[in-house]
Amino acid sequence: MGYTNMRHCLEDLEARGDLVRISTEVDPYLEAGAIQRRVFQNKGPALLFTNVKNTTFPMAGNVFGTMQRARYIFRDTLDTLDRLFKLKIDPLLFFKAPWKYLDVLPMLARTMPKRVSQGPISRGETTIERLPQLVSWPMDGGAYVTLPQVYSENPARPGIMQSNLGMYRVQLTGNDFRTNREVGLHYQIHRGIGYHHKLALEAGEPLRVNVFVGGPPAMTLAAVMPLPENVPEVVFAGSLGGHRIKMVQAANGLPMPAEADFCISGRIVPGRELPEGPFGDHLGYYSLRHDFPVLRVEKVHHRVDAVWPFTTVGRPPQEDTVFGDLIHELTAQLIPTVFSGVREVHAVDAAGVHPLLLAVGRESYVPFARQRQPQELLTNAMNLLGQSQTSLAKYLVIAALEDDPGLSARHIPRFLQHVLQRMDFARDLHFITRTTMDTLDYSGISLNQGSKLIMAAAGEVKRRLGMKLPRDLPLGEFSRPRFMAPGIMAVQGPRSTQERDTHDPEVEKLGERLNNAPGMQEFPLVVVVDDSDFVTRCWDNFLWAVFTRSDPATDTYGMGAFVHCKHWGAEKGIVIDARLKTYHPPVLEPDPQVEKRVDELGARGGPLYRII
């Protein structure tokens, strides 16, 4: 059976030597987050801070910091979930080998939450300002909950079966929030709580919301699972945790997990939105201040032995990378059942997840054609952009599995080489302009608005990719050309001064010059960057800088660009302007003094000696 609460999980990790207690006083302002990130980067243990400044509650960090530890936490149910998903794909498997699936039915019986009259969460009450005030990055607008489980129900059809549980960030202090009475609730587009909020606004009523922190680890993972709309996350948590989630009533009348560590219970007030942010986010930049809903706090419940789990996000990889990898393991086999014709998808973590989606699909529309080209792949791509979290993809690159049955979207260098060899840049670029995009991505033309680009490749190899840069390139004011990979070149540009939603004429001219340069037919992808040495140092740098700092429609230029009947294409290849723009938010940078204090904890005799 899985863990029923966070404390049992932490005690078990400590018993197996996979948790370190830190009794030295730790400041939740910058220091706790810096420690957690450093330990994560070193693949270190879970952390329990027992002496946290300005609060009586201990904090737990890096609990899900490695795949090995995450698999261990859910070890009792992962195999059964795998068999359950296989049955969904092929129900006849049960009749072929029923003995392999005997534990699936008991698991299904454990999925439904169980209402109880009381539980540990009901025994304590505190205030917002007494909670750990975690501030992860120097420019953050206040203290945040970074592992929240935000629970809401359909106000027209209340009940757990019409509920949504999501991980939407919660700002506890700062800005114009009334101390102890209000917190900021930032939810992005395409989130389940948005529909509940819409119904409440239409009815002119507050929306009841509970924010759970801690409790069964399965609840934390369920909050970030991309589940179908008709599957409540609390129900999935029962399957993942191996037990029915016990629920008691919170101050606002909604349920809360009986074994949760904390629950902030309240209502979203109609018509009261306040600035939330800045916040150092998972793309590696600050998301800025914007008006978001306000949760009016009615009560902060807690258990008497409560622990405050936390994480910090920033430029990938971070602890949330592990969540993504675990979700991929759980759901990879379901992809063809959700997206017909798609074998594999990979939301690239190093690029910030949503900015870059790679996919392998089927191309079988015209199997007798003498010259194969993307057709079914485009249907597959539109399907991906029309459903669930894949709809937030900004660059979608899709290739045909028939061209290479061993091709995998997880092997990025080989995948991109395969695509660049086969793409027809005059035909296979498809833009969707002025559409919705990820709230956290500031490369577009406004908040929540930008463009998307589908790049599709099918058929025979069309070009040889260069392994050595051409000489005497006509770069003009651009300089320092660097080889990244076969067919990919980076050049360094002057600092961008372009306003939002405008083209840079100098990059347009660069594309024209490169189109006429000898040897450029072997380099169909050129990226303009602020530091070509940094970008070409490793794939993580390349993926992060190129795809988080560019908007497809605004920042894509052509080597031999043309427009025909509203279709944009290029003769030899494309140039992507991936420089930081005047309207981009600041890059996350740690506080040097805090980093020095963390260094001291890792010195000989310190609690993190030989860990960081």
Coordinates of C-alpha atoms in Angstrom, one line a residue, residues 254-532:
L254 CA -15.5 21.6 0.2
P255 CA -13.7 18.4 1.0
M256 CA -10.0 18.2 1.9
P257 CA -7.8 15.2 2.4
A258 CA -7.9 14.0 6.0
E259 CA -4.2 13.3 5.9
A260 CA -3.1 16.6 4.2
D261 CA -0.6 18.6 6.1
F262 CA -2.2 22.0 5.3
C263 CA -5.4 23.3 3.6
I264 CA -6.0 26.9 2.8
S265 CA -9.8 27.1 2.5
G266 CA -11.6 30.0 0.9
R267 CA -13.5 31.5 -2.0
I268 CA -12.5 33.4 -5.2
V269 CA -14.2 36.7 -5.0
P270 CA -16.0 37.8 -8.2
G271 CA -14.6 41.0 -9.7
R272 CA -11.5 41.2 -7.4
E273 CA -8.3 40.6 -9.3
L274 CA -5.0 41.9 -8.1
P275 CA -1.4 41.9 -9.5
E276 CA 0.3 38.6 -8.9
G277 CA 4.1 38.1 -9.4
P278 CA 6.8 38.4 -10.4
F279 CA 7.8 34.7 -10.0
G280 CA 10.9 32.9 -11.1
D281 CA 9.3 30.2 -13.3
H282 CA 10.2 26.9 -15.0
L283 CA 11.2 28.5 -18.4
G284 CA 14.2 30.1 -16.6
Y285 CA 12.8 33.7 -16.6
Y286 CA 10.6 35.7 -14.3
S287 CA 6.9 35.7 -15.1
L288 CA 5.8 39.3 -14.5
R289 CA 3.1 41.0 -12.6
H290 CA -0.4 40.5 -14.0
D291 CA -3.9 40.7 -12.6
F292 CA -5.2 37.3 -11.4
P293 CA -8.0 36.1 -9.2
V294 CA -7.9 36.6 -5.4
L295 CA -8.7 33.8 -3.0
R296 CA -10.4 35.2 0.2
V297 CA -9.1 33.0 3.0
E298 CA -11.6 31.6 5.5
K299 CA -9.3 29.2 7.4
V300 CA -5.9 27.6 7.3
H301 CA -6.2 24.0 8.5
H302 CA -3.2 21.9 9.5
R303 CA -2.3 18.7 11.2
V304 CA -0.4 18.9 14.4
D305 CA 2.7 17.3 13.0
A306 CA 2.5 19.1 9.7
V307 CA 5.4 19.3 7.3
W308 CA 5.6 21.9 4.5
P309 CA 6.7 20.3 1.2
F310 CA 8.2 22.6 -1.3
T311 CA 10.2 22.8 -4.5
T312 CA 11.6 25.5 -6.6
V313 CA 11.5 25.9 -10.4
G314 CA 13.8 27.6 -12.8
R315 CA 15.7 26.9 -16.0
P316 CA 15.3 23.1 -16.6
P317 CA 16.2 20.6 -15.4
Q318 CA 14.7 21.1 -12.0
E319 CA 12.7 18.8 -9.7
D320 CA 9.6 19.3 -11.8
T321 CA 11.6 17.6 -14.6
V322 CA 11.2 14.4 -12.6
F323 CA 7.4 14.8 -12.6
G324 CA 7.5 15.1 -16.4
D325 CA 9.7 12.1 -16.8
L326 CA 7.5 10.0 -14.5
I327 CA 4.3 11.1 -16.3
H328 CA 5.9 10.2 -19.6
E329 CA 6.7 6.7 -18.3
L330 CA 3.1 6.3 -17.1
T331 CA 1.4 7.6 -20.2
A332 CA 3.7 6.9 -23.2
Q333 CA 1.8 3.7 -24.2
L334 CA -1.5 5.6 -24.2
I335 CA -0.4 8.2 -26.8
P336 CA -1.6 6.3 -29.8
T337 CA -5.1 5.8 -28.2
V338 CA -5.4 9.5 -27.5
F339 CA -3.9 10.8 -30.7
S340 CA -4.7 8.6 -33.6
G341 CA -1.7 8.1 -35.9
V342 CA 0.8 9.4 -33.4
R343 CA 3.3 7.0 -32.1
E344 CA 5.3 9.2 -29.7
V345 CA 5.5 12.7 -28.4
H346 CA 8.2 14.5 -26.4
A347 CA 7.6 17.9 -24.8
V348 CA 11.2 18.9 -24.5
D349 CA 12.0 19.8 -20.9
A350 CA 15.3 21.6 -21.7
A351 CA 13.3 24.0 -23.9
G352 CA 10.8 24.7 -21.1
V353 CA 8.3 21.9 -22.0
H354 CA 5.6 23.9 -24.0
P355 CA 7.9 25.8 -26.4
L356 CA 9.0 22.7 -28.2
L357 CA 7.1 19.5 -29.0
L358 CA 8.6 16.7 -31.0
A359 CA 6.5 13.9 -32.4
V360 CA 6.7 10.8 -34.5
G361 CA 3.6 9.9 -36.5
R362 CA 2.2 7.8 -39.3
E363 CA 2.1 8.9 -43.0
S364 CA -0.2 6.6 -44.8
Y365 CA -2.7 8.8 -46.7
V366 CA -1.3 8.1 -50.2
P367 CA 0.8 5.0 -49.8
F368 CA 1.1 4.5 -53.6
A369 CA 2.5 8.0 -54.2
R370 CA 5.8 8.1 -56.0
Q371 CA 7.0 11.0 -53.9
R372 CA 5.9 11.0 -50.3
Q373 CA 5.1 14.2 -48.5
P374 CA 3.6 15.2 -45.2
Q375 CA -0.2 14.8 -45.4
E376 CA -1.4 12.6 -42.5
L377 CA 1.3 14.1 -40.5
L378 CA -0.4 17.5 -40.7
T379 CA -3.7 15.9 -39.5
N380 CA -1.7 14.4 -36.6
A381 CA -0.2 17.8 -35.9
M382 CA -3.5 19.6 -35.8
N383 CA -4.8 16.9 -33.5
L384 CA -1.9 17.5 -31.1
L385 CA -2.5 21.2 -31.2
G386 CA -6.2 20.7 -30.5
Q387 CA -6.2 18.7 -27.3
S388 CA -5.0 18.7 -23.7
Q389 CA -1.6 20.1 -22.8
T390 CA 0.0 19.5 -26.2
S391 CA -2.2 22.3 -27.5
L392 CA 0.2 24.7 -25.8
A393 CA 3.1 23.7 -28.0
K394 CA 4.7 26.6 -29.8
Y395 CA 7.1 24.7 -32.2
L396 CA 5.7 21.3 -33.2
V397 CA 8.2 19.2 -35.2
I398 CA 6.8 15.9 -36.5
A399 CA 8.3 13.2 -38.6
A400 CA 7.1 10.0 -40.3
L401 CA 7.9 6.7 -38.7
E402 CA 7.9 4.9 -42.1
D403 CA 11.1 6.8 -43.0
D404 CA 12.9 5.3 -40.0
P405 CA 11.2 2.8 -37.8
G406 CA 13.9 3.3 -35.2
L407 CA 13.3 7.1 -35.0
S408 CA 12.5 8.4 -31.5
A409 CA 11.5 11.9 -30.4
R410 CA 13.4 11.3 -27.2
H411 CA 16.8 11.3 -29.1
I412 CA 16.9 14.9 -30.0
P413 CA 20.1 15.3 -32.1
R414 CA 19.2 12.3 -34.3
F415 CA 15.6 13.4 -34.6
L416 CA 16.4 17.0 -35.7
Q417 CA 19.0 15.6 -38.2
H418 CA 16.4 13.3 -39.6
V419 CA 13.9 16.2 -40.0
L420 CA 16.4 18.7 -41.5
Q421 CA 17.5 16.1 -44.1
R422 CA 13.9 15.6 -45.3
M423 CA 12.1 18.9 -44.9
D424 CA 11.0 20.9 -48.0
F425 CA 11.3 24.4 -46.6
A426 CA 9.2 25.8 -49.4
R427 CA 6.3 23.5 -48.5
D428 CA 6.6 22.0 -45.0
L429 CA 6.4 25.1 -42.8
H430 CA 2.9 25.8 -41.5
F431 CA 2.2 28.8 -39.3
I432 CA -0.7 29.5 -37.0
T433 CA -0.6 33.2 -36.1
R434 CA -2.2 35.3 -33.4
T435 CA -3.4 32.4 -31.4
T436 CA -3.3 31.4 -27.8
M437 CA -0.1 30.3 -26.2
D438 CA 1.4 29.4 -22.8
T439 CA 0.8 32.2 -20.2
L440 CA 4.4 31.9 -19.0
D441 CA 5.9 32.4 -22.5
Y442 CA 6.7 36.1 -23.1
S443 CA 8.1 35.7 -26.6
G444 CA 4.7 36.3 -28.3
I445 CA 2.8 39.5 -29.2
S446 CA 1.0 39.8 -25.8
L447 CA 0.2 37.8 -22.7
N448 CA -1.4 34.5 -23.8
Q449 CA -1.0 35.4 -27.5
G450 CA 1.5 34.5 -30.1
S451 CA 2.0 32.0 -32.9
K452 CA 2.7 28.3 -33.6
L453 CA 4.8 26.6 -36.2
I454 CA 4.3 23.0 -37.5
M455 CA 7.4 21.6 -39.2
A456 CA 6.7 18.3 -40.9
A457 CA 9.1 15.9 -42.6
A458 CA 8.3 12.8 -44.7
G459 CA 9.9 11.1 -47.7
E460 CA 13.4 10.6 -49.0
V461 CA 16.5 12.5 -47.9
K462 CA 16.6 15.8 -49.8
R463 CA 19.9 17.3 -48.7
R464 CA 23.3 16.5 -47.2
L465 CA 23.8 18.3 -43.9
G466 CA 27.1 20.2 -43.4
M467 CA 29.6 19.1 -40.9
K468 CA 31.9 22.1 -41.4
L469 CA 30.9 25.8 -41.7
P470 CA 31.3 27.5 -45.0
R471 CA 34.0 30.1 -45.2
D472 CA 33.7 33.9 -45.8
L473 CA 30.0 34.0 -44.9
P474 CA 28.4 37.4 -45.7
L475 CA 27.3 38.1 -42.1
G476 CA 27.4 41.9 -42.1
E477 CA 26.9 43.1 -38.5
F478 CA 26.5 39.5 -37.3
S479 CA 29.5 37.6 -36.3
R480 CA 31.1 34.6 -34.5
P481 CA 29.5 31.7 -36.5
R482 CA 29.5 28.4 -34.7
F483 CA 28.8 24.9 -35.6
M484 CA 26.1 23.3 -33.4
A485 CA 25.2 20.0 -35.2
P486 CA 24.9 18.7 -38.8
G487 CA 23.0 21.4 -40.7
I488 CA 22.7 23.8 -37.7
M489 CA 24.7 27.0 -37.3
A490 CA 24.5 29.7 -34.7
V491 CA 25.6 33.3 -35.3
Q492 CA 26.0 36.1 -32.8
G493 CA 24.0 39.3 -33.3
P494 CA 24.1 42.7 -31.8
R495 CA 21.7 43.4 -28.9
S496 CA 18.1 43.3 -30.2
T497 CA 16.2 46.6 -30.1
Q498 CA 13.0 45.4 -31.8
E499 CA 9.6 46.3 -30.4
R500 CA 7.1 43.5 -29.8
D501 CA 5.2 42.3 -32.9
T502 CA 7.7 43.6 -35.4
H503 CA 10.3 42.1 -37.8
D504 CA 13.9 43.0 -37.6
P505 CA 15.0 44.2 -41.1
E506 CA 18.6 43.3 -40.4
V507 CA 17.8 39.7 -39.8
E508 CA 15.7 39.7 -43.0
K509 CA 18.8 41.0 -44.9
L510 CA 20.9 38.3 -43.2
G511 CA 18.6 35.6 -44.6
E512 CA 18.8 37.1 -48.1
R513 CA 22.6 37.2 -48.0
L514 CA 22.9 33.6 -46.6
N515 CA 20.6 32.4 -49.4
N516 CA 23.2 33.4 -52.0
A517 CA 26.2 32.2 -50.0
P518 CA 28.0 29.1 -51.3
G519 CA 27.6 26.0 -49.0
M520 CA 24.5 27.3 -47.2
Q521 CA 22.4 24.6 -48.8
E522 CA 23.9 22.3 -46.2
F523 CA 22.9 24.5 -43.3
P524 CA 19.1 24.8 -43.4
L525 CA 18.8 26.0 -39.8
V526 CA 20.5 29.2 -38.7
V527 CA 19.9 30.7 -35.2
V528 CA 20.8 34.3 -34.3
V529 CA 21.7 34.5 -30.6
D530 CA 23.3 36.8 -28.1
D531 CA 26.2 34.5 -27.3
S532 CA 27.0 31.8 -30.0

